[in-house]
Coordinates of C-alpha atoms in Angstrom, one line a residue:
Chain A
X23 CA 0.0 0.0 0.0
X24 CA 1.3 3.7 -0.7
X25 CA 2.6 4.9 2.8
X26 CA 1.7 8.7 1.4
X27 CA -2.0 7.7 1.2
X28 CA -2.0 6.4 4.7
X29 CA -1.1 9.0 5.8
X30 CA -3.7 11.9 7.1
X31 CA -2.3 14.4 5.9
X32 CA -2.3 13.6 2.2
X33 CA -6.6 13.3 2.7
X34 CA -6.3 16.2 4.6
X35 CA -5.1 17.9 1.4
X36 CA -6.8 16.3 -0.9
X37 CA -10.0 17.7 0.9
X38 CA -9.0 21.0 1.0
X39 CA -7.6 21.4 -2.1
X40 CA -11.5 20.5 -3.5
X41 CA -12.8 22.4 -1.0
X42 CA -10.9 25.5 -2.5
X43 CA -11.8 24.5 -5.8
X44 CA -15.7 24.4 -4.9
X45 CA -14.9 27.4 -3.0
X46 CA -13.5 28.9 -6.1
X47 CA -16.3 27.8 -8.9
X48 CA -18.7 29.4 -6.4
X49 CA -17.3 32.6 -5.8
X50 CA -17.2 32.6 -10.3
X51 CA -20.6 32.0 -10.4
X52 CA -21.8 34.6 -7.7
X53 CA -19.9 37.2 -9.9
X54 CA -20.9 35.8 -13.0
X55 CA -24.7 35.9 -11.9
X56 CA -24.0 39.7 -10.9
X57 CA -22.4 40.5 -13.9
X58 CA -25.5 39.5 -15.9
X59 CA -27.9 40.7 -13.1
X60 CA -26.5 44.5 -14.1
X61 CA -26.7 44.0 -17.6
X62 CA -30.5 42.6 -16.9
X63 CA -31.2 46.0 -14.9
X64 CA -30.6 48.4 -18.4
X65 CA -32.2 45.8 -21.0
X66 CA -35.6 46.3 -18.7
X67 CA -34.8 50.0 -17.9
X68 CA -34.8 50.4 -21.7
X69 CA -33.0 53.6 -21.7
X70 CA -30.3 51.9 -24.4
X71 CA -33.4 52.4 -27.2
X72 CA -32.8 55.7 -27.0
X73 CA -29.0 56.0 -27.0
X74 CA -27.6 56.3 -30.2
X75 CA -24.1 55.4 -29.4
X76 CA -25.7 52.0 -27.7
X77 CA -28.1 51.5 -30.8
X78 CA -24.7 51.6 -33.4
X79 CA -23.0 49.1 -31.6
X80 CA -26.1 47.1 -31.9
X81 CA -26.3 47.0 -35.2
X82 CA -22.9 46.7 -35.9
X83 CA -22.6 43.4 -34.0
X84 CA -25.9 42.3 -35.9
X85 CA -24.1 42.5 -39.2
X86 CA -21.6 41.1 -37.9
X87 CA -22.8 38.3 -35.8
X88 CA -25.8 37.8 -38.0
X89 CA -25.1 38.7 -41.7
X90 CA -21.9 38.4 -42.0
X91 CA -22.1 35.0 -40.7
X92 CA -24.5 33.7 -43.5
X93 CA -22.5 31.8 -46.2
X94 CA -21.1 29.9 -43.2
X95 CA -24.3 29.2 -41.9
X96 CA -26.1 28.1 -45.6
X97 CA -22.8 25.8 -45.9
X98 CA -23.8 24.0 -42.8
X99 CA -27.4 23.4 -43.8
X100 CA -26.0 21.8 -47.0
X101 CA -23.7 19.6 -45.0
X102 CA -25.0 19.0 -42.0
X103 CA -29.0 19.7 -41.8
X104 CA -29.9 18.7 -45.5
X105 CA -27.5 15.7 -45.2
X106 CA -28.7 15.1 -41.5
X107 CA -32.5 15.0 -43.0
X108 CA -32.0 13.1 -46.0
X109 CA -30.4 10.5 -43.8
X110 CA -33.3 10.0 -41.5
X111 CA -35.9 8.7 -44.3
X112 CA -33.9 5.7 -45.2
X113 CA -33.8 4.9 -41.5
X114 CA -37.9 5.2 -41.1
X115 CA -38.0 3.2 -44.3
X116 CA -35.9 0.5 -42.9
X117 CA -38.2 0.3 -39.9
X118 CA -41.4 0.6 -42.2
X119 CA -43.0 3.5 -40.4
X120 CA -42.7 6.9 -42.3
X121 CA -44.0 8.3 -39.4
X122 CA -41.0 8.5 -37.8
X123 CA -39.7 10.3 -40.3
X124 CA -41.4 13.7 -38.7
X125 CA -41.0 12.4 -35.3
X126 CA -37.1 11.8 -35.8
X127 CA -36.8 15.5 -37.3
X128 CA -39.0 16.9 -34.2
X129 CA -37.2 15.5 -31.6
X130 CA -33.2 15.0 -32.9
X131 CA -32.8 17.5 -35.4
X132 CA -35.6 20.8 -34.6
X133 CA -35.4 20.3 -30.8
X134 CA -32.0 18.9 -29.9
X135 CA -29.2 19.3 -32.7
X136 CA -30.3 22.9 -34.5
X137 CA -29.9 25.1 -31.1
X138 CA -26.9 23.5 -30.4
X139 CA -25.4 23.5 -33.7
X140 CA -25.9 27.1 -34.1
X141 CA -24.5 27.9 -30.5
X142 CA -21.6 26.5 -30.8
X143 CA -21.5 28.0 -34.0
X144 CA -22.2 31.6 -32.5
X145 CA -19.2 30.7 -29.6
X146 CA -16.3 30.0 -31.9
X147 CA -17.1 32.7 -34.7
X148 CA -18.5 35.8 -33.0
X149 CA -17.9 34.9 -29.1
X150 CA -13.9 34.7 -29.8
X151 CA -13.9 38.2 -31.8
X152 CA -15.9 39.3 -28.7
X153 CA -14.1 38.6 -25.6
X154 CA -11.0 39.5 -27.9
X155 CA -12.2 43.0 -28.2
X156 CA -13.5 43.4 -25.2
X157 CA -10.3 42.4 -24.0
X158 CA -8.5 44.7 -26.0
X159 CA -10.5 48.0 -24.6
X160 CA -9.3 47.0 -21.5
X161 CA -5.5 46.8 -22.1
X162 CA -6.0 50.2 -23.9
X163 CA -7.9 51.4 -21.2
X164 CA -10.4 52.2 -22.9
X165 CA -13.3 51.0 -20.3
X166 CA -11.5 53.7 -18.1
X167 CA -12.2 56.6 -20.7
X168 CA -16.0 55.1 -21.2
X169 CA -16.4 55.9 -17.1
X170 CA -14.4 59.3 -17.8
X171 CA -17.2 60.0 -20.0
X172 CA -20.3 58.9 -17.6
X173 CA -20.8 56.1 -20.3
X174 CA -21.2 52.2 -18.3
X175 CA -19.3 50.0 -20.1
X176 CA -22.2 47.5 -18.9
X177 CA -24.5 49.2 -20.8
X178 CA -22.6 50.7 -24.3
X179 CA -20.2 47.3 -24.4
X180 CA -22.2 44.4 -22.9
X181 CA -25.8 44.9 -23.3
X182 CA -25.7 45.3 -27.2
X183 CA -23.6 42.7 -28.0
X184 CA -25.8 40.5 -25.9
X185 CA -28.9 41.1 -27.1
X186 CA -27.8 41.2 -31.0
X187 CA -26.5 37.4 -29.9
X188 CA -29.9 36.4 -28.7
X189 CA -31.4 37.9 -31.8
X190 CA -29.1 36.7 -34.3
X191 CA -29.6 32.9 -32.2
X192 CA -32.9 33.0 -32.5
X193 CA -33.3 33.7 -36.4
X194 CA -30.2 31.9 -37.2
X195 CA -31.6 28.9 -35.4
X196 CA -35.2 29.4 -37.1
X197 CA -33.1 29.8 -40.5
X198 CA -31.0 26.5 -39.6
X199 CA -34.0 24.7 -39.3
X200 CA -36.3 25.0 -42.0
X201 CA -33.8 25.2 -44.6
X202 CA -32.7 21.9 -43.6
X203 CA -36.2 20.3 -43.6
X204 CA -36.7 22.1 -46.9
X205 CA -33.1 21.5 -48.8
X206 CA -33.5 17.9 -47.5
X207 CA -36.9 16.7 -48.9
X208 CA -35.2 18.4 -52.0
X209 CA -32.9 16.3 -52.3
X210 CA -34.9 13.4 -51.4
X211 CA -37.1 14.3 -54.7
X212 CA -34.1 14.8 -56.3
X213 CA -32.7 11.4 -55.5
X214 CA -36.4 9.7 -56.4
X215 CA -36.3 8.4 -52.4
X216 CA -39.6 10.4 -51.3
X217 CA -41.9 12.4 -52.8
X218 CA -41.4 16.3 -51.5
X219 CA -45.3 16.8 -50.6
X220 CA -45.3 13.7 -49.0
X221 CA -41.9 14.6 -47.2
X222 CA -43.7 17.9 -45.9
X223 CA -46.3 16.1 -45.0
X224 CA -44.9 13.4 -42.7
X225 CA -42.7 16.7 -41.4
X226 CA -45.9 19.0 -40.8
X227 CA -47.4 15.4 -39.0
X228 CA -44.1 15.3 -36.5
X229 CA -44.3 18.8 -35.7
X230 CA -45.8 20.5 -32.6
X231 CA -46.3 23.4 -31.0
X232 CA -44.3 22.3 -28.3
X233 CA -41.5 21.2 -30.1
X234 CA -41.2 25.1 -32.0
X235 CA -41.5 26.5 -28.4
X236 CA -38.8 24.8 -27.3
X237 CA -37.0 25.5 -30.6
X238 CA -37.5 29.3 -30.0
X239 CA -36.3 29.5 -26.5
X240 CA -33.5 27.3 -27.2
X241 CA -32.6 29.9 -30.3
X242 CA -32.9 32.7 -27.7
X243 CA -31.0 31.0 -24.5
X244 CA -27.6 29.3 -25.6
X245 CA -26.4 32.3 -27.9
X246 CA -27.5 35.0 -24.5
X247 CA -25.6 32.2 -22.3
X248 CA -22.5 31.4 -24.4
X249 CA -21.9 35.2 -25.2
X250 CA -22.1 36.0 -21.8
X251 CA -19.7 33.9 -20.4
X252 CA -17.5 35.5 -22.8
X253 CA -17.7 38.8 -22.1
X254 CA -17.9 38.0 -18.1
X255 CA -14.6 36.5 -19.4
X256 CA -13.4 39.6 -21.6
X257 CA -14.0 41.8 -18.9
X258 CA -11.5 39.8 -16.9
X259 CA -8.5 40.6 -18.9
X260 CA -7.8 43.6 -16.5
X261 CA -4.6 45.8 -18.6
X262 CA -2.3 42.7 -19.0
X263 CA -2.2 41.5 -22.7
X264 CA -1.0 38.4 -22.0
X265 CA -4.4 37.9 -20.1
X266 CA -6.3 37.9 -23.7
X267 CA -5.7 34.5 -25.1
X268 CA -6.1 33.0 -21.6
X269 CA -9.6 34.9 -21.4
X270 CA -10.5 33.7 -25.0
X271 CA -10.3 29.8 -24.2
X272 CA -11.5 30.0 -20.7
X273 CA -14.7 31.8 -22.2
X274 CA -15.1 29.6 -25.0
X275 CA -15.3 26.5 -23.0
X276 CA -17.2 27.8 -20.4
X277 CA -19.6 28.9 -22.7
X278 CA -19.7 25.7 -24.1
X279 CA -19.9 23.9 -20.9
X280 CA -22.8 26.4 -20.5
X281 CA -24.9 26.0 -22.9
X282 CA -24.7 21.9 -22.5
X283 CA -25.3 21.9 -18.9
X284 CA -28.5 23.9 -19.8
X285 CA -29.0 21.6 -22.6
X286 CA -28.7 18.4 -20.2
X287 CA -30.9 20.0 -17.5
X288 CA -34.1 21.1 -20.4
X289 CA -33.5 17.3 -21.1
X290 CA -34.1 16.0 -17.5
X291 CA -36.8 18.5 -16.8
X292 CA -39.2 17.5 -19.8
X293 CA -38.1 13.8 -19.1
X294 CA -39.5 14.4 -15.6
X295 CA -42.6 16.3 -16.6
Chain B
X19 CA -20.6 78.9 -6.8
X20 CA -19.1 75.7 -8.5
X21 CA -16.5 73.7 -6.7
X22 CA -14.8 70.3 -7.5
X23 CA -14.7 68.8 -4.0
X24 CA -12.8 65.8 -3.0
X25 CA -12.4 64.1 1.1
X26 CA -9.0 62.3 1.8
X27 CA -8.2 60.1 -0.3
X28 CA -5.8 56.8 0.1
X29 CA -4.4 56.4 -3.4
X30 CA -2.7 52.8 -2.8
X31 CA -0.2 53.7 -0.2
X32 CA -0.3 57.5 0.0
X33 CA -2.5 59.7 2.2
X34 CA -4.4 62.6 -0.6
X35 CA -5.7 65.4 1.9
X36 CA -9.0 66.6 0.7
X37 CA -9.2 69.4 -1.9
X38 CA -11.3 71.9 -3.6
X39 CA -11.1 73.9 -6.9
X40 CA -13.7 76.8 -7.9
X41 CA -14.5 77.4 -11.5
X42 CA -11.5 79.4 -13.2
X43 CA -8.8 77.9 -10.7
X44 CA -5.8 75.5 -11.7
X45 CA -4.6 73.3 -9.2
X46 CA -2.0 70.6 -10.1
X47 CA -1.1 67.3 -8.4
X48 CA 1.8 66.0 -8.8
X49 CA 2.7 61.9 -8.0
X50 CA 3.4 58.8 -10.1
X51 CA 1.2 57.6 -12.8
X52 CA -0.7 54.8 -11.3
X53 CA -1.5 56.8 -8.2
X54 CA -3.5 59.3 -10.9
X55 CA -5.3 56.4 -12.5
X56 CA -6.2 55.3 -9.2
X57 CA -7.3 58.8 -8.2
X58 CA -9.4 58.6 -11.7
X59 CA -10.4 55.3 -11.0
X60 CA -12.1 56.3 -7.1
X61 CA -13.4 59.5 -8.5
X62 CA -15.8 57.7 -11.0
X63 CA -16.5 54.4 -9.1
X64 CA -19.6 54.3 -6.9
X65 CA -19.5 55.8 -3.6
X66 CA -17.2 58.9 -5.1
X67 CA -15.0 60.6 -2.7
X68 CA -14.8 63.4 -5.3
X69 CA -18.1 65.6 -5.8
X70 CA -19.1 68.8 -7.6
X71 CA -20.7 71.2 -5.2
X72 CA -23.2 73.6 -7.3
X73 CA -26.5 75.4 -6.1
X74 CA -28.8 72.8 -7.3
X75 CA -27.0 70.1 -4.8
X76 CA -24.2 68.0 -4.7
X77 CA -23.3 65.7 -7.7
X78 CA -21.1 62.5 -6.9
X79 CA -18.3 61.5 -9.3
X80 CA -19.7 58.3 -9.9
X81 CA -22.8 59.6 -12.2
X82 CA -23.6 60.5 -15.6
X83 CA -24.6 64.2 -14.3
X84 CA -20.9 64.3 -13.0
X85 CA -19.6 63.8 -16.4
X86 CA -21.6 66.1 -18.1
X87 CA -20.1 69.2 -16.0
X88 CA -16.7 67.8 -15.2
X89 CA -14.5 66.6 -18.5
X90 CA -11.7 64.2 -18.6
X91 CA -8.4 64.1 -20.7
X92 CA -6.5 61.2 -20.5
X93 CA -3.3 60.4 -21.2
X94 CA -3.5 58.2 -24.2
X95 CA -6.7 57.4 -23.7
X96 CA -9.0 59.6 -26.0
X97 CA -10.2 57.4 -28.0
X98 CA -12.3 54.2 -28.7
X99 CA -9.7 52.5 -31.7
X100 CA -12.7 50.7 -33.3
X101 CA -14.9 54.4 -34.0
X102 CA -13.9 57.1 -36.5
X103 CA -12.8 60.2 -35.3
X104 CA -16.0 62.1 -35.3
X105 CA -18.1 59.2 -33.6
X106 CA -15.0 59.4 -31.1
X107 CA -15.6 63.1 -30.5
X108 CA -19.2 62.8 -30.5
X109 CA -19.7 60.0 -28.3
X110 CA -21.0 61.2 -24.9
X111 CA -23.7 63.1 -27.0
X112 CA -24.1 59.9 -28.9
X113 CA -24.9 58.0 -25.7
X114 CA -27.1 60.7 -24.3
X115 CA -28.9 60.9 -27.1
X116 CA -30.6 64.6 -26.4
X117 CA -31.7 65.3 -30.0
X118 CA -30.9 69.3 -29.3
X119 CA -27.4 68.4 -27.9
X120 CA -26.2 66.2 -31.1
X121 CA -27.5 69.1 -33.4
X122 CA -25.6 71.9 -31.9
X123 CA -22.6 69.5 -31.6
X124 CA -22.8 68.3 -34.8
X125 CA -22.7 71.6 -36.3
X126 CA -19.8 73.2 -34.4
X127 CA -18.1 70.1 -34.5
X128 CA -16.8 71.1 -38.2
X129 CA -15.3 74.5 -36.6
X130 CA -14.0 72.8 -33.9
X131 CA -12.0 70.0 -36.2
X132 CA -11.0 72.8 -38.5
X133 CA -9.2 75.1 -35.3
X134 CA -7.5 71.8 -34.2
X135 CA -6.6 70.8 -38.1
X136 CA -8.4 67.3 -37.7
X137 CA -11.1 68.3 -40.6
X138 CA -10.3 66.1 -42.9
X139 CA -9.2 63.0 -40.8
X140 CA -12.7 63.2 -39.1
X141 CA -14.0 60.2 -40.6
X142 CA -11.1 57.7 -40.4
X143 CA -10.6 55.3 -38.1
X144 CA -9.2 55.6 -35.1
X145 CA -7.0 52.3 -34.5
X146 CA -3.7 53.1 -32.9
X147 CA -2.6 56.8 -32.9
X148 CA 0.1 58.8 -31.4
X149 CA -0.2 60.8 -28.1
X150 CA -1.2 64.1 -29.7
X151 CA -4.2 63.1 -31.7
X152 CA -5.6 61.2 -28.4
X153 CA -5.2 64.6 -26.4
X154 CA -6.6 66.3 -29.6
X155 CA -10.0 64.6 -29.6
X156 CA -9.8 64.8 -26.1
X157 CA -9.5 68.6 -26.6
X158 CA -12.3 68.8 -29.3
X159 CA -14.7 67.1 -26.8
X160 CA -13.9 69.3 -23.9
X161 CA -14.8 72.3 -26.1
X162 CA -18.1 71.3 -27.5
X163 CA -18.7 69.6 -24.2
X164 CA -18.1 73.0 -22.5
X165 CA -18.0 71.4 -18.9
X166 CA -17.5 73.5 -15.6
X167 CA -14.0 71.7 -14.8
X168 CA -11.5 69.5 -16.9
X169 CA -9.5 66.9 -15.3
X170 CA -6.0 66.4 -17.0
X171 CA -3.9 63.5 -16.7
X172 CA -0.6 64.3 -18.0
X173 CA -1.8 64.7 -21.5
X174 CA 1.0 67.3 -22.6
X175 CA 4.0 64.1 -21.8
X176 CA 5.3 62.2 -24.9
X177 CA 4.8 64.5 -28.0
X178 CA 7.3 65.9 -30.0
X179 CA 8.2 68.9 -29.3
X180 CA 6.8 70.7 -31.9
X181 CA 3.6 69.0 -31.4
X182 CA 3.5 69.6 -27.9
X183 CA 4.2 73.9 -28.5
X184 CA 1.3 73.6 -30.7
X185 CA -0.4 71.3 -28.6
X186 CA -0.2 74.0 -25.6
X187 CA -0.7 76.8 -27.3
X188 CA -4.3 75.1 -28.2
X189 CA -5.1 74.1 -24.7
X190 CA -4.0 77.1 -23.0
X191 CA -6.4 78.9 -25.2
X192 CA -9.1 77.0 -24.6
X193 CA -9.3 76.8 -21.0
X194 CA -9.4 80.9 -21.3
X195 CA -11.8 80.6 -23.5
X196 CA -14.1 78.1 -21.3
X197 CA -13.3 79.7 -18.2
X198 CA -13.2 76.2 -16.6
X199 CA -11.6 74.7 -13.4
X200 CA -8.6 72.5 -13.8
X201 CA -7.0 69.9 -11.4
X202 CA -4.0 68.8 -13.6
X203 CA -2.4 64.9 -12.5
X204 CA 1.1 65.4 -13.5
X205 CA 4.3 62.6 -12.9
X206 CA 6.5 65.8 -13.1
X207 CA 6.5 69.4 -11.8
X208 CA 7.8 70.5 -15.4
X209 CA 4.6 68.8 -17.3
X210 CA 4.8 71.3 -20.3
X211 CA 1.7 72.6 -19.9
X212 CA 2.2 76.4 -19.7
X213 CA -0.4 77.0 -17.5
X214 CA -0.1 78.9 -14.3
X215 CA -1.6 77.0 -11.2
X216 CA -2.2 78.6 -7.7
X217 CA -2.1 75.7 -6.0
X218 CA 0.8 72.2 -6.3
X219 CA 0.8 69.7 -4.5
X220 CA 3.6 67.0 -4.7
X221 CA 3.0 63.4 -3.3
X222 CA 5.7 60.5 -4.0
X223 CA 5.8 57.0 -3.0
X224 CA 7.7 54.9 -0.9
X225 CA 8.1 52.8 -4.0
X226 CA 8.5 53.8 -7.4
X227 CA 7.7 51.0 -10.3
X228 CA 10.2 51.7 -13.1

């Protein structure tokens, strides 16, 4: 037996060194819950509608999380929603009940693999160019100007970008998901496998109102999540450069872990309902 | 009257007695650099030791009223790099959004860029530029800003010389102009300002970081 494991000290450490470590992803989460619970307080006041400054940074993260973003996001419904689709009819066939075939789409590709897809998508395009710049203004010090000016950074720096993420989730999600129904009963005509009224049809018959609602809030709450991990994560860099790329992965993946421990919890919560 | 107020202050390991300016008085602080950012930093985070006394009431550093009456220029810090120029120079009136404000400053923003010799670099980028166009725009805001008091961190440091005669020829004639107060943060006695302060007050550390 190891004589360092008998020994009491070696649990002794072992407990405390977890103990720190819970002690440590609580005190991140407390800060991270106040960091959004500010940003929370000016969406509702709604003052940032009539701030111009606030409004062009809006729209500037819109094109660029949202338009700018689109031939990336049409060549993933070509290769993985269309191809994802087109793949599930052979499978109902095999099974000889094509009314899986709206079921399968419902449940694994509208509910489950669309939101995900798309914020994941949103984390390593946008998200990195986010906490990167917001990084940036604070090695510049340029958040220190913004307060010089009366401006909050949580308002003109934070509150745009994450509300141009929800948007942008939400209709790239939307986008994601009917193309692919559509582009894949396409090519299921186009390959003689299924008719494409009758595709729609067995779609329209898996469908629900349930299914779209979760779809929506999906759309809306991993992009919100993911981006505001990162710029909790941004904000972090302090005025040390070396800071950023240390900021950049650590918001990434917790953005990621994020968005699929929501993921795994909407799972468990229907599952128990 | 107007006065810029502030109580004792512990700027990380030096004692800052507490202060007052009235409107038209230059007072000058001299200590190292990140004792000024720290005095920046605890005169616009909430809970303000630093206030402006005025007839209406008392307004605390840490608000948006305090920044529309007291103007800051920063050492290399004017500017947002990923605005233009003229979205740099109009951005507290851009965030305020008081449709009467932007117009007047839009319009005299075109004087104001001509008398500083920015006019035609209004609408590039900013990205990385030298010390003297970030106390430029910093200049340009104070004067369509027109606040009560400037506070000047060590925005004359760093420029070529020429720049800097031109530079304090600009600023020294402005601050006639506006009639303003001005507490000027300074690492050095000899700043290169040109302006005549009744008051200095030098504080050093035990510790200097080179």
């Amino acid at each position: 037996m190891d004589m360092r494991r008998a020994h009491p000290g070696y649990w002794n450490s072992r407990a405390e060194s977890i103990g720190e470590a819970s002690m440590h992803l609580l005190g991140g989460l407390t800060q991270f819950y106040a960091f959004i619970a500010v940003i929370l307080r000016y969406v509702v006041r709604l003052q940032w509608v009539s701030r111009p400054a606030v409004m062009h940074v809006l729209i500037r993260q819109i094109y660029f999380t949202g338009v700018q973003s689109l031939p990336w996001m049409v060549t993933m419904i070509v290769l993985a929603g269309a191809t994802a689709v087109y793949s599930v009819v052979p499978f109902a066939r095999q099974l000889n009940d094509p009314s899986l075939i709206g079921t399968l789409l419902n449940a694994l590709l509208v509910q489950e693999m669309v939101p995900l897809i798309v914020g994941i998508f949103l984390l390593a395009r946008s998200g990195v160019a986010v906490v990167t710049e917001i990084g940036h203004m604070h090695v510049r010090g340029e958040d220190m100007l913004l307060q010089s000016l009366g401006i909050s950074t949580a308002e003109y720096l934070f509150l745009p970008r994450l509300i141009a993420f929800g948007l942008c989730g939400l209709i790239l999600t939307m986008l994601f998901a009917g193309a692919s129904v559509w582009l894949g009963g396409l090519m299921l005509a186009w390959t003689n496998e299924m008719n494409f009224t009758q595709f729609l049809l067995e779609a329209r018959r898996g469908a629900s109102l349930d299914g779209m609602l979760l779809l929506v809030a999906k759309g809306l709450i991993y992009p919100i999540l993911g981006c505001a991990m990162l710029l909790f994560q941004g904000a972090r860099a302090g005025h040390d450069p070396n800071q950023i790329p240390v900021c950049t992965t650590r918001g990434v993946l917790w953005g990621l872990m994020l968005v699929v421990f929501v993921d795994v919890s909407i799972a468990l919560f229907r599952s128990l309902l | 009257m107007i006065r810029l107020c502030w109580k004792p202050m512990r700027l990380l390991d030096i004692d800052i007695p507490s202060g007052q300016i009235l409107r038209g008085e230059k007072q000058r602080l001299v200590m190292p650099r990140r004792y000024q950012f720290d005095w920046l930093k605890q005169m616009s985070a909430s809970g303000s030791e630093v206030c402006l006394e005025t007839a209406e009431g008392d307004i605390r550093g840490d608000g948006e009223a305090f920044a529309e009456r007291v103007c800051c220029m920063l050492y290399q810090r004017g500017m947002l790099a990923n605005l233009n120029l003229r979205e740099n120079i109009l951005l507290p009136f851009l965030y305020r959004g008081r449709s009467e404000e932007m117009a007047r400053a839009t319009t005299e923003l075109q004087l104001v860029a001509e008398r500083l010799d920015i006019a035609d670099k209004l609408d590039d980028q900013a990205g990385e530029r030298s010390v003297y166009m970030h106390a430029l725009i910093s200049l340009a805001r104070v004067m369509l800003l027109r606040p009560d008091f400037i506070v000047v961190q060590d925005v004359h440091t760093g420029m070529p010389p020429h720049r800097q005669d031109i530079f304090r020829s600009l600023f020294c004639d402005v601050v006639e102009e506006l009639g303003v107060g001005l507490l000027y943060l300074s690492t050095s006695a000899q700043e290169g300002s040109g302006l005549e302060f009744c008051q200095s007050l030098e504080f050093s550390s035990a510790e200097e970081i080179l």
